[in-house]
Coordinates of N, CA and C in Angstrom, one line a residue:
M979 N -26.1 22.8 -13.3 CA -25.3 22.8 -11.9 C -26.2 22.1 -11.0
A980 N -25.8 21.5 -10.1 CA -26.6 21.0 -8.9 C -26.5 21.9 -7.6
D981 N -27.2 22.2 -6.9 CA -27.4 23.1 -5.8 C -26.2 22.6 -5.0
L982 N -25.5 23.3 -4.6 CA -24.4 23.1 -3.3 C -25.3 22.7 -2.1
D983 N -26.0 23.0 -1.5 CA -26.9 22.6 -0.5 C -27.4 21.2 -0.6
D984 N -27.6 20.8 -2.0 CA -28.2 19.5 -2.4 C -26.8 18.6 -2.4
D985 N -25.8 19.1 -3.1 CA -24.5 18.3 -2.9 C -24.2 17.8 -1.6
R986 N -24.1 18.8 -0.6 CA -23.7 18.7 0.6 C -24.7 17.5 1.7
R987 N -25.8 17.5 1.6 CA -26.5 16.7 1.7 C -26.2 15.5 1.4
A988 N -26.2 15.2 0.0 CA -26.0 13.8 -0.6 C -24.8 13.6 0.0
L989 N -23.5 14.2 0.1 CA -22.3 13.6 0.7 C -22.4 13.2 2.0
V990 N -23.4 13.9 3.0 CA -23.0 13.5 4.4 C -24.1 12.0 4.2
A991 N -25.3 12.2 3.3 CA -25.9 10.7 3.2 C -25.2 9.6 2.7
L992 N -24.1 9.7 1.8 CA -23.2 8.8 1.4 C -22.3 8.1 2.5
A993 N -21.7 9.2 3.6 CA -21.0 8.6 4.5 C -22.2 7.8 5.3
V994 N -23.3 8.4 5.6 CA -24.2 7.6 6.3 C -24.2 6.3 5.7
S995 N -24.7 6.1 4.5 CA -25.1 4.9 4.0 C -23.7 3.7 3.8
Y996 N -22.7 4.2 4.0 CA -21.0 3.7 4.2 C -21.5 3.0 5.6
C997 N -21.6 3.7 6.6 CA -21.9 3.2 7.8 C -23.0 2.1 8.2
R998 N -23.8 2.5 7.4 CA -25.2 1.8 7.6 C -25.0 0.3 7.0
N999 N -24.5 0.5 5.6 CA -24.1 -0.6 4.8 C -23.2 -1.8 5.6
L1000 N -22.0 -1.1 6.2 CA -21.2 -2.2 7.0 C -22.1 -2.7 8.4
D1001 N -22.9 -1.9 9.1 CA -23.5 -2.2 10.0 C -24.4 -3.4 9.7
D1002 N -25.3 -3.2 8.7 CA -26.1 -4.2 8.2 C -25.4 -5.4 7.4
R1003 N -24.1 -5.4 7.3 CA -23.4 -6.4 6.4 C -24.0 -6.5 4.9
D1004 N -24.0 -5.4 4.5 CA -24.5 -5.5 3.2 C -23.8 -5.1 2.4
S1005 N -22.6 -6.2 1.9 CA -21.5 -5.9 1.0 C -22.1 -5.2 -0.5
D1006 N -23.1 -5.8 -0.9 CA -23.4 -5.1 -2.4 C -23.5 -3.7 -2.5
A1007 N -24.4 -3.1 -1.3 CA -24.9 -1.6 -1.0 C -23.7 -1.3 -0.8
L1008 N -22.8 -1.6 0.2 CA -21.3 -0.9 0.4 C -20.6 -0.8 -1.0
R1009 N -20.6 -1.5 -1.9 CA -19.9 -1.4 -3.5 C -20.4 -0.2 -3.7
E1010 N -21.7 0.2 -3.6 CA -22.4 1.3 -4.3 C -21.8 2.6 -3.8
V1011 N -21.2 2.9 -2.6 CA -20.7 3.7 -2.1 C -19.3 4.1 -2.7
F1012 N -18.6 3.3 -3.3 CA -17.3 3.7 -3.8 C -17.6 3.7 -5.3
T1013 N -16.4 4.3 -5.8 CA -16.4 3.9 -7.5 C -15.5 2.9 -7.5
P1014 N -15.8 2.0 -8.8 CA -14.9 0.9 -8.9 C -13.6 0.8 -8.8
D1015 N -12.7 1.9 -9.0 CA -11.2 1.7 -8.7 C -11.0 2.7 -7.7
A1016 N -11.8 2.8 -6.8 CA -11.6 3.8 -5.7 C -10.4 3.3 -4.7
T1017 N -9.6 4.0 -4.2 CA -8.5 3.3 -3.1 C -8.8 3.9 -1.8
A1018 N -8.0 3.4 -0.8 CA -8.2 3.5 0.6 C -7.0 3.3 1.4
Q1019 N -6.9 3.8 2.3 CA -6.1 3.5 3.3 C -6.9 3.1 4.6
L1020 N -6.9 1.9 5.0 CA -7.7 1.6 5.9 C -7.0 0.4 6.9
G1021 N -6.7 1.3 8.0 CA -6.0 0.2 9.0 C -4.7 0.0 8.6
G1022 N -3.7 1.2 8.4 CA -2.3 0.9 8.0 C -1.8 0.5 6.7
S1023 N -2.9 -0.2 6.1 CA -2.5 -0.4 4.5 C -3.4 -0.2 3.5
G1024 N -2.8 -0.1 2.4 CA -3.6 0.6 1.5 C -4.4 -0.5 0.3
Q1025 N -5.3 -0.1 -0.1 CA -6.2 -0.7 -1.0 C -6.5 -0.1 -1.9
R1026 N -6.4 -0.9 -3.3 CA -7.0 -0.4 -4.7 C -8.3 -1.1 -5.4
G1027 N -8.9 -0.6 -5.3 CA -10.1 -1.0 -6.5 C -11.2 -1.3 -4.9
I1028 N -12.6 -1.5 -5.4 CA -13.7 -2.2 -4.4 C -13.5 -3.4 -4.2
D1029 N -12.7 -4.3 -4.9 CA -12.5 -5.7 -4.1 C -11.7 -5.6 -3.3
E1030 N -10.5 -5.0 -3.4 CA -9.6 -4.8 -1.9 C -9.9 -4.1 -0.9
I1031 N -11.0 -3.1 -1.3 CA -11.5 -2.5 0.0 C -12.5 -3.3 0.8
C1032 N -13.4 -3.9 0.0 CA -14.4 -5.0 0.5 C -13.8 -5.9 1.3
E1033 N -12.5 -6.3 0.8 CA -12.2 -7.5 1.5 C -11.3 -7.2 2.7
R1034 N -10.7 -5.8 2.6 CA -10.4 -5.4 3.9 C -11.3 -5.0 5.1
L1035 N -12.3 -4.6 4.5 CA -13.5 -4.2 5.8 C -13.9 -5.6 6.2
T1036 N -14.4 -6.8 5.1 CA -14.6 -7.8 5.8 C -13.7 -8.5 6.7
T1037 N -12.3 -8.7 6.4 CA -11.4 -9.4 7.3 C -11.5 -8.2 8.7
A1038 N -11.5 -7.3 8.3 CA -11.3 -6.3 9.9 C -12.2 -6.8 11.0
L1039 N -13.6 -7.0 10.1 CA -14.7 -6.9 11.0 C -15.0 -8.5 11.5
A1040 N -14.7 -9.5 11.0 CA -14.7 -10.8 10.8 C -14.6 -11.4 12.4
P1041 N -13.6 -10.9 13.4 CA -13.5 -11.2 14.6 C -14.6 -11.2 15.5
F1042 N -15.5 -10.2 14.9 CA -16.7 -9.5 16.0 C -18.1 -10.1 15.6
V1043 N -18.7 -10.2 16.6 CA -20.2 -10.6 16.6 C -21.0 -9.5 16.0
S1044 N -20.8 -8.4 16.4 CA -21.5 -7.1 15.9 C -20.8 -6.0 15.8
W1045 N -21.2 -4.6 15.3 CA -20.7 -3.4 15.4 C -21.8 -2.5 15.0
E1046 N -21.4 -1.1 15.2 CA -22.2 -0.2 15.2 C -21.3 1.1 14.8
H1047 N -21.4 2.0 14.1 CA -20.7 3.2 13.4 C -21.8 4.3 13.7
H1048 N -21.2 5.2 14.5 CA -21.7 6.4 14.3 C -20.7 7.5 13.8
I1049 N -21.3 8.6 13.0 CA -20.6 9.7 12.5 C -21.2 10.9 12.7
G1050 N -20.5 11.9 12.8 CA -20.9 13.5 13.0 C -19.7 14.1 12.4
N1051 N -20.1 15.8 12.9 CA -19.2 16.6 12.5 C -18.9 16.5 11.3
H1052 N -19.7 16.7 10.2 CA -19.3 16.5 8.9 C -18.9 18.0 8.3
A1053 N -17.6 18.0 7.8 CA -17.3 19.3 6.8 C -17.1 18.9 5.4
V1054 N -17.9 19.2 4.6 CA -17.8 19.3 3.0 C -17.2 20.2 2.3
T1055 N -16.3 19.9 1.4 CA -16.1 21.3 0.3 C -16.5 20.6 -1.2
V1056 N -17.1 21.1 -1.6 CA -17.5 20.6 -3.3 C -16.8 21.8 -4.1
D1057 N -16.3 21.5 -5.2 CA -15.9 22.0 -6.4 C -16.3 21.2 -7.4
G1058 N -17.4 22.0 -8.2 CA -18.1 21.0 -9.0 C -18.2 19.6 -9.0
D1059 N -17.7 19.2 -9.8 CA -17.8 17.6 -9.8 C -17.1 16.6 -8.8
V1060 N -16.2 17.3 -7.9 CA -15.4 16.5 -7.0 C -15.5 17.5 -5.8
A1061 N -15.3 16.3 -4.6 CA -15.1 17.2 -3.2 C -14.3 16.5 -2.4
T1062 N -14.2 17.1 -1.2 CA -13.6 16.3 -0.1 C -14.7 16.5 1.2
A1063 N -14.4 15.4 1.9 CA -15.5 15.5 3.2 C -14.5 15.0 4.1
R1064 N -14.9 15.2 5.5 CA -14.2 15.0 6.7 C -15.5 14.8 7.7
C1065 N -15.3 13.5 8.4 CA -16.1 13.0 9.5 C -15.7 12.3 10.2
S1066 N -16.2 12.9 11.9 CA -15.4 12.2 13.1 C -16.5 10.8 13.2
V1067 N -15.9 9.7 13.5 CA -16.2 8.4 13.6 C -16.2 7.8 15.0
S1068 N -17.1 7.4 15.4 CA -17.1 6.2 16.6 C -17.8 5.0 16.4
A1069 N -16.8 4.0 16.6 CA -17.5 2.7 16.1 C -17.3 1.6 17.4
D1070 N -18.2 1.1 17.9 CA -18.3 0.0 18.6 C -18.2 -1.3 18.1
H1071 N -17.6 -2.5 18.9 CA -17.5 -3.7 17.9 C -17.4 -4.4 18.9
V1072 N -18.6 -5.5 19.1 CA -18.8 -6.5 20.1 C -17.9 -7.6 19.8
R1073 N -17.3 -8.0 20.8 CA -16.6 -9.5 20.8 C -17.3 -10.8 21.2
P1074 N -16.9 -11.7 20.8 CA -17.4 -13.1 21.2 C -17.5 -13.3 22.8
A1075 N -18.6 -13.7 23.3 CA -18.9 -14.1 24.8 C -17.3 -14.6 25.5
G1076 N -16.8 -13.9 26.3 CA -15.9 -14.3 27.1 C -14.5 -13.8 26.9
E1077 N -14.5 -13.2 25.7 CA -13.3 -12.2 25.2 C -13.3 -10.8 25.9
S1078 N -12.0 -10.4 26.1 CA -11.8 -9.2 27.0 C -10.9 -8.4 26.0
P1079 N -11.5 -6.9 26.0 CA -12.6 -6.5 26.5 C -13.7 -7.0 25.7
P1080 N -15.0 -6.9 26.5 CA -16.2 -7.2 25.4 C -16.3 -6.4 24.4
I1081 N -16.0 -5.0 24.5 CA -16.2 -4.1 23.5 C -15.1 -3.5 23.0
Y1082 N -14.7 -3.5 22.0 CA -13.5 -2.5 21.4 C -14.1 -1.5 20.7
T1083 N -14.1 -0.2 21.0 CA -13.9 1.1 20.4 C -13.1 1.5 19.3
V1084 N -13.4 2.0 18.3 CA -12.5 2.5 17.6 C -13.0 4.2 17.4
I1085 N -12.5 5.1 17.5 CA -12.6 6.5 17.4 C -11.5 7.0 16.1
G1086 N -12.0 8.0 15.5 CA -11.1 8.5 14.5 C -11.9 9.2 13.4
T1087 N -11.8 9.7 12.5 CA -11.8 10.6 11.4 C -12.0 9.9 10.0
Y1088 N -13.0 9.9 9.2 CA -13.1 9.5 8.0 C -12.3 10.7 7.0
E1089 N -11.4 10.7 6.0 CA -11.2 11.8 5.2 C -11.4 11.1 3.7
D1090 N -12.1 11.7 3.2 CA -12.8 11.1 1.7 C -12.5 12.4 0.6
R1091 N -12.2 11.8 -0.5 CA -12.1 12.7 -1.8 C -13.3 11.6 -2.3
L1092 N -14.3 12.8 -3.4 CA -15.4 12.0 -4.0 C -15.6 12.5 -5.3
A1093 N -16.4 12.0 -6.2 CA -16.4 12.5 -7.2 C -18.0 12.6 -7.8
R1094 N -18.8 13.3 -8.4 CA -19.9 13.2 -9.0 C -19.8 12.2 -10.3
T1095 N -20.8 11.1 -10.3 CA -20.8 10.1 -11.1 C -22.2 10.0 -11.9
A1096 N -22.4 9.5 -13.0 CA -23.6 9.5 -13.4 C -24.9 8.8 -12.3
A1097 N -24.4 8.0 -11.5 CA -25.0 7.1 -10.3 C -25.3 8.2 -9.1
G1098 N -24.6 9.3 -9.2 CA -24.4 10.2 -8.0 C -23.0 10.1 -7.5
W1099 N -23.1 10.7 -6.4 CA -21.5 11.1 -5.5 C -21.1 9.7 -5.0
R1100 N -19.8 9.3 -4.9 CA -19.3 8.2 -5.0 C -17.7 8.9 -4.4
I1101 N -17.3 7.9 -3.4 CA -16.2 7.6 -3.0 C -15.2 7.3 -3.7
T1102 N -14.1 8.1 -4.1 CA -12.8 7.9 -4.7 C -11.7 7.2 -4.0
H1103 N -11.8 8.0 -2.9 CA -10.5 7.5 -1.6 C -11.0 7.7 -0.7
R1104 N -10.7 6.7 0.4 CA -10.9 7.2 1.8 C -9.9 6.8 2.7
A1105 N -9.6 7.6 3.8 CA -8.5 7.4 4.6 C -9.0 7.5 6.1

């Protein structure tokens, strides 16, 4: 059985990886954050499977020149090989020159269900 503190650290690190992979535009690494059959509720629509999740994220970020995600206030609950996690997010999105407003900021909360897999913790659902 994994140590609870190790699990909590791994789950927070997974949330950080999600943001870093988005910010780095690393879609291959982003796919490693989720299980292949993960679901999500992103931007008012539901996604099923990693392909739909990545497509939704790519489409949502396409109008912007750059972006940066910041997360904190992590709350994690582990129950064996499943977990729930919640964290606050603030993300700044820079629009192309001349568009207004120049920076579009999103503030919200990520709410995740997660599972321990052979490859480590992975998100099974994100809202």
